[in-house]
Amino acid sequence: MNKKQFRQNKIAEIIKMCIQKKCNLNQTFEEISKELKIKKESAKNYYYNFAGYLKQNPEQHKELSLKKLVGGYFNKFTENEIEDLVAYIDNNLLKGISVRQSCLTLAGNDAKTMLRLQNKYRNIKVKERKKKMEEKGKIINFDFARNRLNKKITDDDINALFSGLVKIVKRSAIDSVEQELKTECNEANENFRATLIDLNKKEAELKVLQEENRELNLKLEAQKEQICKLLQKLSNRKIKNLEKKSENKTLKLKKFYIDNK
């Protein structure tokens, strides 16, 4: 077995392990990088080269799904997961938390997972709105109303039209409130982000000032030490001068005494 075949078999083992662990594509790159002790960019190249090799040689590593390999492990949402996702995000919207922030929290700050959750939620909401529009169309059947213009309109017809209009007004009011909440949340997020940036700048400035203060204190201590040494030298010189003068006076007195004896 040559080096290339050994590496391909090793990559196949890593990918099988990642599929079993339900790793996403980015995590698979990281595993290849760690196991082969190479950079992440090189791991990506090895991964896609291996995918191309499998495409040209489907008889090799038949136990691997090329679809899973190229697209990464992608687990479908269950009905319970969809219900929990919608309920969680809807509740957060009422609290003023945006869809994006809710999905980011659920995804554990993983950008790709967050995008997947966000797209799923929006797709569900689009389907719900289409379904409601279809229901509204059944309630307010304008074609039916036009066909009956020449006939007598009953109380049931009026009640049905009024009920449909009330539902449209309510839905419009809810959509308007949701939009206002989203706008306010976005503004709050922007203000919070700006505050964090300003605090980070202030913290950096404080660190610079603290470092400058530390350097000044060191210089001050050094100058104090130099002054102390100078004072000590001056003091020693003064003492020596005094001692010398004292000796001179003593000698003069001795001489005077000898001369006058």
mmCIF file of C-alpha atoms in Angstrom:
data_model
loop_
_atom_site.group_PDB
_atom_site.id
_atom_site.type_symbol
_atom_site.label_atom_id
_atom_site.label_comp_id
_atom_site.label_asym_id
_atom_site.label_seq_id
_atom_site.Cartn_x
_atom_site.Cartn_y
_atom_site.Cartn_z
ATOM 1 C CA MET A 1 0.000 0.000 0.000
ATOM 2 C CA ASN A 2 1.472 3.324 -1.069
ATOM 3 C CA LYS A 3 1.287 6.591 0.867
ATOM 4 C CA LYS A 4 -1.678 7.934 -1.142
ATOM 5 C CA GLN A 5 -3.801 4.814 -0.595
ATOM 6 C CA PHE A 6 -2.939 4.820 3.108
ATOM 7 C CA ARG A 7 -4.081 8.474 3.376
ATOM 8 C CA GLN A 8 -7.331 7.757 1.505
ATOM 9 C CA ASN A 9 -8.131 4.845 3.809
ATOM 10 C CA LYS A 10 -7.383 7.028 6.832
ATOM 11 C CA ILE A 11 -9.670 9.804 5.514
ATOM 12 C CA ALA A 12 -12.409 7.207 4.880
ATOM 13 C CA GLU A 13 -12.151 6.054 8.510
ATOM 14 C CA ILE A 14 -12.330 9.623 9.804
ATOM 15 C CA ILE A 15 -15.384 10.416 7.661
ATOM 16 C CA LYS A 16 -17.207 7.253 8.807
ATOM 17 C CA MET A 17 -16.500 8.233 12.397
ATOM 18 C CA CYS A 18 -17.796 11.786 11.769
ATOM 19 C CA ILE A 19 -21.005 10.473 10.130
ATOM 20 C CA GLN A 20 -21.593 8.241 13.161
ATOM 21 C CA LYS A 21 -21.040 11.203 15.487
ATOM 22 C CA LYS A 22 -23.370 13.333 13.309
ATOM 23 C CA CYS A 23 -20.648 15.922 12.771
ATOM 24 C CA ASN A 24 -21.217 18.788 10.375
ATOM 25 C CA LEU A 25 -18.871 19.527 7.484
ATOM 26 C CA ASN A 26 -16.753 22.017 9.424
ATOM 27 C CA GLN A 27 -16.277 19.562 12.300
ATOM 28 C CA THR A 28 -15.255 16.889 9.771
ATOM 29 C CA PHE A 29 -12.533 19.211 8.418
ATOM 30 C CA GLU A 30 -11.299 19.755 11.972
ATOM 31 C CA GLU A 31 -11.156 15.991 12.643
ATOM 32 C CA ILE A 32 -9.168 15.364 9.437
ATOM 33 C CA SER A 33 -6.824 18.226 10.345
ATOM 34 C CA LYS A 34 -6.276 16.841 13.855
ATOM 35 C CA GLU A 35 -5.840 13.183 12.855
ATOM 36 C CA LEU A 36 -3.510 13.843 9.917
ATOM 37 C CA LYS A 37 -1.760 16.730 11.732
ATOM 38 C CA ILE A 38 -2.263 19.160 8.855
ATOM 39 C CA LYS A 39 -3.742 22.637 8.492
ATOM 40 C CA LYS A 40 -7.498 23.020 8.165
ATOM 41 C CA GLU A 41 -7.238 24.361 4.598
ATOM 42 C CA SER A 42 -5.200 21.303 3.626
ATOM 43 C CA ALA A 43 -7.802 19.096 5.318
ATOM 44 C CA LYS A 44 -10.506 20.658 3.111
ATOM 45 C CA ASN A 45 -8.459 19.924 -0.007
ATOM 46 C CA TYR A 46 -7.907 16.304 1.069
ATOM 47 C CA TYR A 47 -11.622 15.941 1.816
ATOM 48 C CA TYR A 48 -12.822 17.199 -1.571
ATOM 49 C CA ASN A 49 -10.080 15.307 -3.420
ATOM 50 C CA PHE A 50 -11.304 12.152 -1.704
ATOM 51 C CA ALA A 51 -14.902 12.986 -2.665
ATOM 52 C CA GLY A 52 -13.800 13.352 -6.305
ATOM 53 C CA TYR A 53 -11.930 10.051 -6.079
ATOM 54 C CA LEU A 54 -15.057 8.297 -4.796
ATOM 55 C CA LYS A 55 -17.133 9.792 -7.594
ATOM 56 C CA GLN A 56 -14.749 8.367 -10.193
ATOM 57 C CA ASN A 57 -14.294 5.064 -8.315
ATOM 58 C CA PRO A 58 -17.711 4.216 -6.802
ATOM 59 C CA GLU A 59 -16.622 0.605 -6.194
ATOM 60 C CA GLN A 60 -14.202 1.869 -3.501
ATOM 61 C CA HIS A 61 -15.505 2.387 0.054
ATOM 62 C CA LYS A 62 -19.074 1.387 -0.855
ATOM 63 C CA GLU A 63 -20.115 1.738 2.778
ATOM 64 C CA LEU A 64 -19.713 5.543 2.479
ATOM 65 C CA SER A 65 -22.592 7.641 1.139
ATOM 66 C CA LEU A 66 -21.229 10.167 -1.331
ATOM 67 C CA LYS A 67 -24.265 12.354 -0.761
ATOM 68 C CA LYS A 68 -23.563 12.454 2.964
ATOM 69 C CA LEU A 69 -19.865 12.889 2.307
ATOM 70 C CA VAL A 70 -20.179 15.924 0.026
ATOM 71 C CA GLY A 71 -23.032 17.567 1.875
ATOM 72 C CA GLY A 72 -21.900 16.668 5.354
ATOM 73 C CA TYR A 73 -24.186 14.960 7.863
ATOM 74 C CA PHE A 74 -27.625 16.525 7.638
ATOM 75 C CA ASN A 75 -30.271 15.238 9.993
ATOM 76 C CA LYS A 76 -33.893 16.074 9.147
ATOM 77 C CA PHE A 77 -36.067 17.866 11.685
ATOM 78 C CA THR A 78 -38.650 15.768 13.487
ATOM 79 C CA GLU A 79 -42.164 17.086 14.059
ATOM 80 C CA ASN A 80 -41.437 17.608 17.767
ATOM 81 C CA GLU A 81 -38.220 19.520 16.946
ATOM 82 C CA ILE A 82 -40.131 21.770 14.543
ATOM 83 C CA GLU A 83 -42.843 22.475 17.145
ATOM 84 C CA ASP A 84 -40.225 23.221 19.830
ATOM 85 C CA LEU A 85 -38.256 25.457 17.441
ATOM 86 C CA VAL A 86 -41.304 27.535 16.451
ATOM 87 C CA ALA A 87 -42.573 27.803 20.043
ATOM 88 C CA TYR A 88 -39.142 28.854 21.348
ATOM 89 C CA ILE A 89 -38.617 31.570 18.706
ATOM 90 C CA ASP A 90 -42.215 32.864 18.923
ATOM 91 C CA ASN A 91 -41.883 33.210 22.713
ATOM 92 C CA ASN A 92 -38.561 35.030 22.325
ATOM 93 C CA LEU A 93 -40.101 37.430 19.782
ATOM 94 C CA LEU A 94 -42.672 38.418 22.402
ATOM 95 C CA LYS A 95 -39.755 39.099 24.801
ATOM 96 C CA GLY A 96 -38.045 41.307 22.208
ATOM 97 C CA ILE A 97 -35.396 38.758 21.151
ATOM 98 C CA SER A 98 -34.829 38.553 17.394
ATOM 99 C CA VAL A 99 -35.154 35.376 15.307
ATOM 100 C CA ARG A 100 -31.443 35.501 14.495
ATOM 101 C CA GLN A 101 -30.392 35.786 18.156
ATOM 102 C CA SER A 102 -32.743 32.956 19.184
ATOM 103 C CA CYS A 103 -31.336 30.672 16.479
ATOM 104 C CA LEU A 104 -27.773 31.609 17.403
ATOM 105 C CA THR A 105 -28.456 30.651 21.032
ATOM 106 C CA LEU A 106 -29.996 27.317 20.006
ATOM 107 C CA ALA A 107 -27.040 26.649 17.684
ATOM 108 C CA GLY A 108 -24.495 27.238 20.427
ATOM 109 C CA ASN A 109 -22.998 30.176 18.467
ATOM 110 C CA ASP A 110 -22.327 27.953 15.430
ATOM 111 C CA ALA A 111 -23.055 30.152 12.372
ATOM 112 C CA LYS A 112 -23.967 27.326 9.967
ATOM 113 C CA THR A 113 -26.346 25.648 12.407
ATOM 114 C CA MET A 114 -27.873 29.036 13.220
ATOM 115 C CA LEU A 115 -28.519 29.670 9.505
ATOM 116 C CA ARG A 116 -30.136 26.261 9.128
ATOM 117 C CA LEU A 117 -32.481 26.859 12.101
ATOM 118 C CA GLN A 118 -33.310 30.366 10.880
ATOM 119 C CA ASN A 119 -34.155 29.157 7.356
ATOM 120 C CA LYS A 120 -36.290 26.335 8.758
ATOM 121 C CA TYR A 121 -38.258 28.738 10.955
ATOM 122 C CA ARG A 122 -38.853 31.183 8.099
ATOM 123 C CA ASN A 123 -39.927 28.399 5.739
ATOM 124 C CA ILE A 124 -42.429 27.210 8.327
ATOM 125 C CA LYS A 125 -43.787 30.752 8.737
ATOM 126 C CA VAL A 126 -44.111 31.171 4.964
ATOM 127 C CA LYS A 127 -46.092 27.924 4.759
ATOM 128 C CA GLU A 128 -48.308 29.035 7.649
ATOM 129 C CA ARG A 129 -49.027 32.349 5.937
ATOM 130 C CA LYS A 130 -49.851 30.631 2.644
ATOM 131 C CA LYS A 131 -52.203 28.304 4.469
ATOM 132 C CA LYS A 132 -53.893 31.236 6.228
ATOM 133 C CA MET A 133 -54.239 33.086 2.928
ATOM 134 C CA GLU A 134 -55.867 30.024 1.425
ATOM 135 C CA GLU A 135 -58.247 29.866 4.390
ATOM 136 C CA LYS A 136 -59.007 33.570 3.994
ATOM 137 C CA GLY A 137 -59.698 32.961 0.322
ATOM 138 C CA LYS A 138 -62.221 30.314 1.290
ATOM 139 C CA ILE A 139 -63.856 32.611 3.834
ATOM 140 C CA ILE A 140 -63.894 35.634 1.525
ATOM 141 C CA ASN A 141 -64.759 34.045 -1.802
ATOM 142 C CA PHE A 142 -65.043 37.130 -4.003
ATOM 143 C CA ASP A 143 -65.925 35.071 -7.081
ATOM 144 C CA PHE A 144 -68.773 33.527 -5.147
ATOM 145 C CA ALA A 145 -69.852 36.989 -3.961
ATOM 146 C CA ARG A 146 -69.836 38.407 -7.507
ATOM 147 C CA ASN A 147 -71.909 35.501 -8.788
ATOM 148 C CA ARG A 148 -74.478 36.235 -6.114
ATOM 149 C CA LEU A 149 -74.750 39.978 -6.653
ATOM 150 C CA ASN A 150 -77.990 39.490 -8.508
ATOM 151 C CA LYS A 151 -79.280 37.195 -5.787
ATOM 152 C CA LYS A 152 -80.382 37.994 -2.314
ATOM 153 C CA ILE A 153 -77.536 38.246 0.215
ATOM 154 C CA THR A 154 -78.361 36.313 3.371
ATOM 155 C CA ASP A 155 -77.302 37.071 6.926
ATOM 156 C CA ASP A 156 -74.920 34.108 6.765
ATOM 157 C CA ASP A 157 -73.152 35.654 3.756
ATOM 158 C CA ILE A 158 -72.758 38.982 5.561
ATOM 159 C CA ASN A 159 -71.501 37.283 8.728
ATOM 160 C CA ALA A 160 -68.971 35.249 6.721
ATOM 161 C CA LEU A 161 -67.657 38.374 4.967
ATOM 162 C CA PHE A 162 -67.470 40.312 8.229
ATOM 163 C CA SER A 163 -65.699 37.426 9.993
ATOM 164 C CA GLY A 164 -63.130 37.255 7.190
ATOM 165 C CA LEU A 165 -62.497 41.013 7.352
ATOM 166 C CA VAL A 166 -62.054 40.852 11.137
ATOM 167 C CA LYS A 167 -59.461 38.082 10.748
ATOM 168 C CA ILE A 168 -57.571 40.101 8.125
ATOM 169 C CA VAL A 169 -57.537 43.189 10.379
ATOM 170 C CA LYS A 170 -56.305 41.114 13.344
ATOM 171 C CA ARG A 171 -53.582 39.461 11.275
ATOM 172 C CA SER A 172 -52.519 42.842 9.918
ATOM 173 C CA ALA A 173 -52.338 44.281 13.436
ATOM 174 C CA ILE A 174 -50.262 41.297 14.660
ATOM 175 C CA ASP A 175 -47.880 41.610 11.687
ATOM 176 C CA SER A 176 -47.524 45.330 12.370
ATOM 177 C CA VAL A 177 -46.682 44.721 16.043
ATOM 178 C CA GLU A 178 -44.195 41.989 15.096
ATOM 179 C CA GLN A 179 -42.489 44.338 12.645
ATOM 180 C CA GLU A 180 -42.300 47.110 15.257
ATOM 181 C CA LEU A 181 -40.827 44.649 17.783
ATOM 182 C CA LYS A 182 -38.251 43.481 15.243
ATOM 183 C CA THR A 183 -37.278 47.078 14.475
ATOM 184 C CA GLU A 184 -36.947 47.931 18.169
ATOM 185 C CA CYS A 185 -34.909 44.753 18.783
ATOM 186 C CA ASN A 186 -32.568 45.571 15.921
ATOM 187 C CA GLU A 187 -32.079 49.105 17.236
ATOM 188 C CA ALA A 188 -31.440 47.772 20.746
ATOM 189 C CA ASN A 189 -28.914 45.271 19.367
ATOM 190 C CA GLU A 190 -27.126 48.027 17.448
ATOM 191 C CA ASN A 191 -26.996 50.263 20.524
ATOM 192 C CA PHE A 192 -25.727 47.390 22.639
ATOM 193 C CA ARG A 193 -23.069 46.568 20.039
ATOM 194 C CA ALA A 194 -21.970 50.218 19.905
ATOM 195 C CA THR A 195 -21.774 50.317 23.720
ATOM 196 C CA LEU A 196 -19.631 47.177 23.777
ATOM 197 C CA ILE A 197 -17.283 48.640 21.151
ATOM 198 C CA ASP A 198 -16.988 51.865 23.164
ATOM 199 C CA LEU A 199 -16.290 49.907 26.373
ATOM 200 C CA ASN A 200 -13.609 47.866 24.617
ATOM 201 C CA LYS A 201 -11.956 51.093 23.432
ATOM 202 C CA LYS A 202 -12.088 52.556 26.945
ATOM 203 C CA GLU A 203 -10.629 49.362 28.382
ATOM 204 C CA ALA A 204 -7.769 49.483 25.853
ATOM 205 C CA GLU A 205 -7.095 53.158 26.714
ATOM 206 C CA LEU A 206 -7.120 52.295 30.434
ATOM 207 C CA LYS A 207 -4.568 49.530 29.879
ATOM 208 C CA VAL A 208 -2.305 51.984 28.026
ATOM 209 C CA LEU A 209 -2.600 54.526 30.845
ATOM 210 C CA GLN A 210 -1.883 51.853 33.462
ATOM 211 C CA GLU A 211 1.214 50.771 31.554
ATOM 212 C CA GLU A 212 2.400 54.391 31.254
ATOM 213 C CA ASN A 213 1.764 54.909 34.981
ATOM 214 C CA ARG A 214 3.766 51.775 35.804
ATOM 215 C CA GLU A 215 6.687 53.001 33.677
ATOM 216 C CA LEU A 216 6.548 56.437 35.347
ATOM 217 C CA ASN A 217 6.585 54.817 38.795
ATOM 218 C CA LEU A 218 9.627 52.777 37.802
ATOM 219 C CA LYS A 219 11.408 55.922 36.579
ATOM 220 C CA LEU A 220 10.448 57.757 39.780
ATOM 221 C CA GLU A 221 11.831 54.952 41.941
ATOM 222 C CA ALA A 222 15.051 54.964 39.908
ATOM 223 C CA GLN A 223 15.406 58.755 40.351
ATOM 224 C CA LYS A 224 14.752 58.444 44.105
ATOM 225 C CA GLU A 225 17.478 55.838 44.342
ATOM 226 C CA GLN A 226 19.900 58.093 42.433
ATOM 227 C CA ILE A 227 19.088 61.059 44.719
ATOM 228 C CA CYS A 228 19.665 58.920 47.809
ATOM 229 C CA LYS A 229 23.061 57.837 46.482
ATOM 230 C CA LEU A 230 24.004 61.453 45.716
ATOM 231 C CA LEU A 231 22.944 62.572 49.179
ATOM 232 C CA GLN A 232 24.962 59.741 50.688
ATOM 233 C CA LYS A 233 28.035 60.787 48.694
ATOM 234 C CA LEU A 234 27.625 64.425 49.751
ATOM 235 C CA SER A 235 27.213 63.394 53.360
ATOM 236 C CA ASN A 236 30.362 61.250 53.237
ATOM 237 C CA ARG A 237 32.332 64.107 51.658
ATOM 238 C CA LYS A 238 31.128 66.554 54.295
ATOM 239 C CA ILE A 239 32.113 64.179 57.085
ATOM 240 C CA LYS A 240 35.563 63.681 55.565
ATOM 241 C CA ASN A 241 36.039 67.472 55.218
ATOM 242 C CA LEU A 242 35.037 68.005 58.830
ATOM 243 C CA GLU A 243 37.396 65.274 59.978
ATOM 244 C CA LYS A 244 40.225 66.816 57.940
ATOM 245 C CA LYS A 245 39.557 70.266 59.385
ATOM 246 C CA SER A 246 39.483 68.797 62.865
ATOM 247 C CA GLU A 247 42.846 67.103 62.277
ATOM 248 C CA ASN A 248 44.341 70.356 60.989
ATOM 249 C CA LYS A 249 43.169 72.251 64.029
ATOM 250 C CA THR A 250 44.573 69.582 66.329
ATOM 251 C CA LEU A 251 47.960 69.753 64.595
ATOM 252 C CA LYS A 252 48.027 73.543 64.824
ATOM 253 C CA LEU A 253 47.248 73.412 68.521
ATOM 254 C CA LYS A 254 50.003 70.862 69.102
ATOM 255 C CA LYS A 255 52.469 72.992 67.192
ATOM 256 C CA PHE A 256 51.462 76.112 69.087
ATOM 257 C CA TYR A 257 51.848 74.273 72.324
ATOM 258 C CA ILE A 258 55.334 72.999 71.373
ATOM 259 C CA ASP A 259 56.457 76.428 70.154
ATOM 260 C CA ASN A 260 55.372 78.173 73.362
ATOM 261 C CA LYS A 261 56.651 75.612 75.748
#
